[in-house]
């Protein structure tokens, strides 16, 4: 099985971490944005990462890929079967994909991807506005829902935790000074999930790559 796309993308990182937690071996092909590899384009017709291939089956979108991996390997269970817990897990995945990451992307794309990989200046005003205005209410929401167990759903690791914590790797790459007095539970929670080998193995490689790039 092949996962196309650099794990600097939180969508790609989420898929890779999900596979690792499941014990599924995947080959990571760290393509960057705009890659034209025909096998990748067949998997991801709009060129978005991650793309995915398992033999002649090719698909894109992190949540679609995760749905496939989960159906192939139901254990360990990372998407609860209880109706409410399952819906809550999908909410956090969706919240991460559409609200948390789209805010984070304004910072990561404009401050890191544009200058370092696309050879052009990013929109730094948009990045600053996202950090100052958009991010704090999102983090306030998360601070209010972090349970004492350190896991968002069913007091055990689920897809929800991987989805919510993965964008915090990008916040680390950005050296964001997140306020530990305002978001103490959230920051401790994220640190706990990011310490898992499934995420850390990719985050560490990314840090080394960014240092060398
Ligand atoms: N909903 C998609 C979003 C994927 C996505 O937007 N990936 C970004 C990288 S973080 C991308 O490929 N952007 C390039 C583009 O939009 O052309 C998923 O969950 O996989």
PDB file of N, CA and C and ligand atoms in Angstrom, residues 9-11 14 33 46-50 60-63 97 101, ligand 1:
ATOM      1  N   UNK A   9       2.069  17.613   5.495  1.00  0.00           N
ATOM      2  CA  UNK A   9       0.625  17.863   5.454  1.00  0.00           C
ATOM      3  C   UNK A   9      -0.032  17.113   6.621  1.00  0.00           C
ATOM      4  N   UNK A  10      -0.822  17.813   7.444  1.00  0.00           N
ATOM      5  CA  UNK A  10      -1.461  17.116   8.563  1.00  0.00           C
ATOM      6  C   UNK A  10      -2.446  16.042   8.114  1.00  0.00           C
ATOM      7  N   UNK A  11      -2.987  16.192   6.888  1.00  0.00           N
ATOM      8  CA  UNK A  11      -3.887  15.148   6.365  1.00  0.00           C
ATOM      9  C   UNK A  11      -3.095  13.866   6.095  1.00  0.00           C
ATOM     10  N   UNK A  14      -1.945  12.276   9.395  1.00  0.00           N
ATOM     11  CA  UNK A  14      -3.040  11.562  10.065  1.00  0.00           C
ATOM     12  C   UNK A  14      -3.200  10.150   9.488  1.00  0.00           C
ATOM     13  N   UNK A  33       3.469  19.410  -2.990  1.00  0.00           N
ATOM     14  CA  UNK A  33       2.320  19.988  -3.688  1.00  0.00           C
ATOM     15  C   UNK A  33       2.662  20.158  -5.159  1.00  0.00           C
ATOM     16  N   UNK A  46      -7.376  15.652  -8.353  1.00  0.00           N
ATOM     17  CA  UNK A  46      -7.250  17.104  -8.175  1.00  0.00           C
ATOM     18  C   UNK A  46      -5.908  17.474  -7.537  1.00  0.00           C
ATOM     19  N   UNK A  47      -5.019  16.489  -7.457  1.00  0.00           N
ATOM     20  CA  UNK A  47      -3.642  16.752  -7.022  1.00  0.00           C
ATOM     21  C   UNK A  47      -3.488  17.027  -5.544  1.00  0.00           C
ATOM     22  N   UNK A  48      -4.504  16.727  -4.754  1.00  0.00           N
ATOM     23  CA  UNK A  48      -4.399  16.992  -3.311  1.00  0.00           C
ATOM     24  C   UNK A  48      -3.741  15.801  -2.626  1.00  0.00           C
ATOM     25  N   UNK A  49      -2.968  16.094  -1.584  1.00  0.00           N
ATOM     26  CA  UNK A  49      -2.359  15.028  -0.795  1.00  0.00           C
ATOM     27  C   UNK A  49      -3.120  14.886   0.530  1.00  0.00           C
ATOM     28  N   UNK A  50      -3.321  13.637   0.984  1.00  0.00           N
ATOM     29  CA  UNK A  50      -2.750  12.385   0.505  1.00  0.00           C
ATOM     30  C   UNK A  50      -3.535  11.754  -0.647  1.00  0.00           C
ATOM     31  N   UNK A  60      -8.235   9.128  -3.018  1.00  0.00           N
ATOM     32  CA  UNK A  60      -7.655  10.230  -2.248  1.00  0.00           C
ATOM     33  C   UNK A  60      -8.628  10.641  -1.164  1.00  0.00           C
ATOM     34  N   UNK A  61      -8.190  11.574  -0.367  1.00  0.00           N
ATOM     35  CA  UNK A  61      -8.886  12.154   0.789  1.00  0.00           C
ATOM     36  C   UNK A  61      -8.558  11.327   2.032  1.00  0.00           C
ATOM     37  N   UNK A  62      -8.003  12.023   3.032  1.00  0.00           N
ATOM     38  CA  UNK A  62      -7.536  11.328   4.234  1.00  0.00           C
ATOM     39  C   UNK A  62      -8.634  10.485   4.882  1.00  0.00           C
ATOM     40  N   UNK A  63      -9.852  11.020   4.949  1.00  0.00           N
ATOM     41  CA  UNK A  63     -10.907  10.275   5.648  1.00  0.00           C
ATOM     42  C   UNK A  63     -11.370   9.076   4.820  1.00  0.00           C
ATOM     43  N   UNK A  97     -10.273  18.536  10.009  1.00  0.00           N
ATOM     44  CA  UNK A  97     -10.028  18.705   8.564  1.00  0.00           C
ATOM     45  C   UNK A  97     -10.493  20.069   8.063  1.00  0.00           C
ATOM     46  N   UNK A 101      -7.421  22.609  10.615  1.00  0.00           N
ATOM     47  CA  UNK A 101      -6.340  22.592   9.601  1.00  0.00           C
ATOM     48  C   UNK A 101      -6.469  23.772   8.651  1.00  0.00           C
TER      49      UNK A 101
HETATM   50  N1  LIG B   1     -10.016  16.790   2.418  1.00  0.00           N
HETATM   51  C1  LIG B   1      -8.688  16.447   1.959  1.00  0.00           C
HETATM   52  C2  LIG B   1      -7.811  17.688   1.989  1.00  0.00           C
HETATM   53  C3  LIG B   1      -6.437  17.446   1.369  1.00  0.00           C
HETATM   54  C4  LIG B   1      -5.699  18.750   1.124  1.00  0.00           C
HETATM   55  O1  LIG B   1      -6.307  19.822   0.952  1.00  0.00           O
HETATM   56  N2  LIG B   1      -4.366  18.665   1.117  1.00  0.00           N
HETATM   57  C5  LIG B   1      -3.573  19.857   0.855  1.00  0.00           C
HETATM   58  C6  LIG B   1      -2.208  19.751   1.541  1.00  0.00           C
HETATM   59  S1  LIG B   1      -2.307  20.009   3.281  1.00  0.00           S
HETATM   60  C7  LIG B   1      -3.302  19.936  -0.630  1.00  0.00           C
HETATM   61  O2  LIG B   1      -3.061  18.936  -1.270  1.00  0.00           O
HETATM   62  N3  LIG B   1      -3.332  21.156  -1.177  1.00  0.00           N
HETATM   63  C8  LIG B   1      -2.991  21.372  -2.540  1.00  0.00           C
HETATM   64  C9  LIG B   1      -4.121  21.932  -3.337  1.00  0.00           C
HETATM   65  O3  LIG B   1      -5.169  22.238  -2.759  1.00  0.00           O
HETATM   66  O4  LIG B   1      -3.944  22.043  -4.537  1.00  0.00           O
HETATM   67  C10 LIG B   1      -8.145  15.321   2.841  1.00  0.00           C
HETATM   68  O5  LIG B   1      -8.669  15.122   3.940  1.00  0.00           O
HETATM   69  O6  LIG B   1      -7.238  14.602   2.388  1.00  0.00           O
END
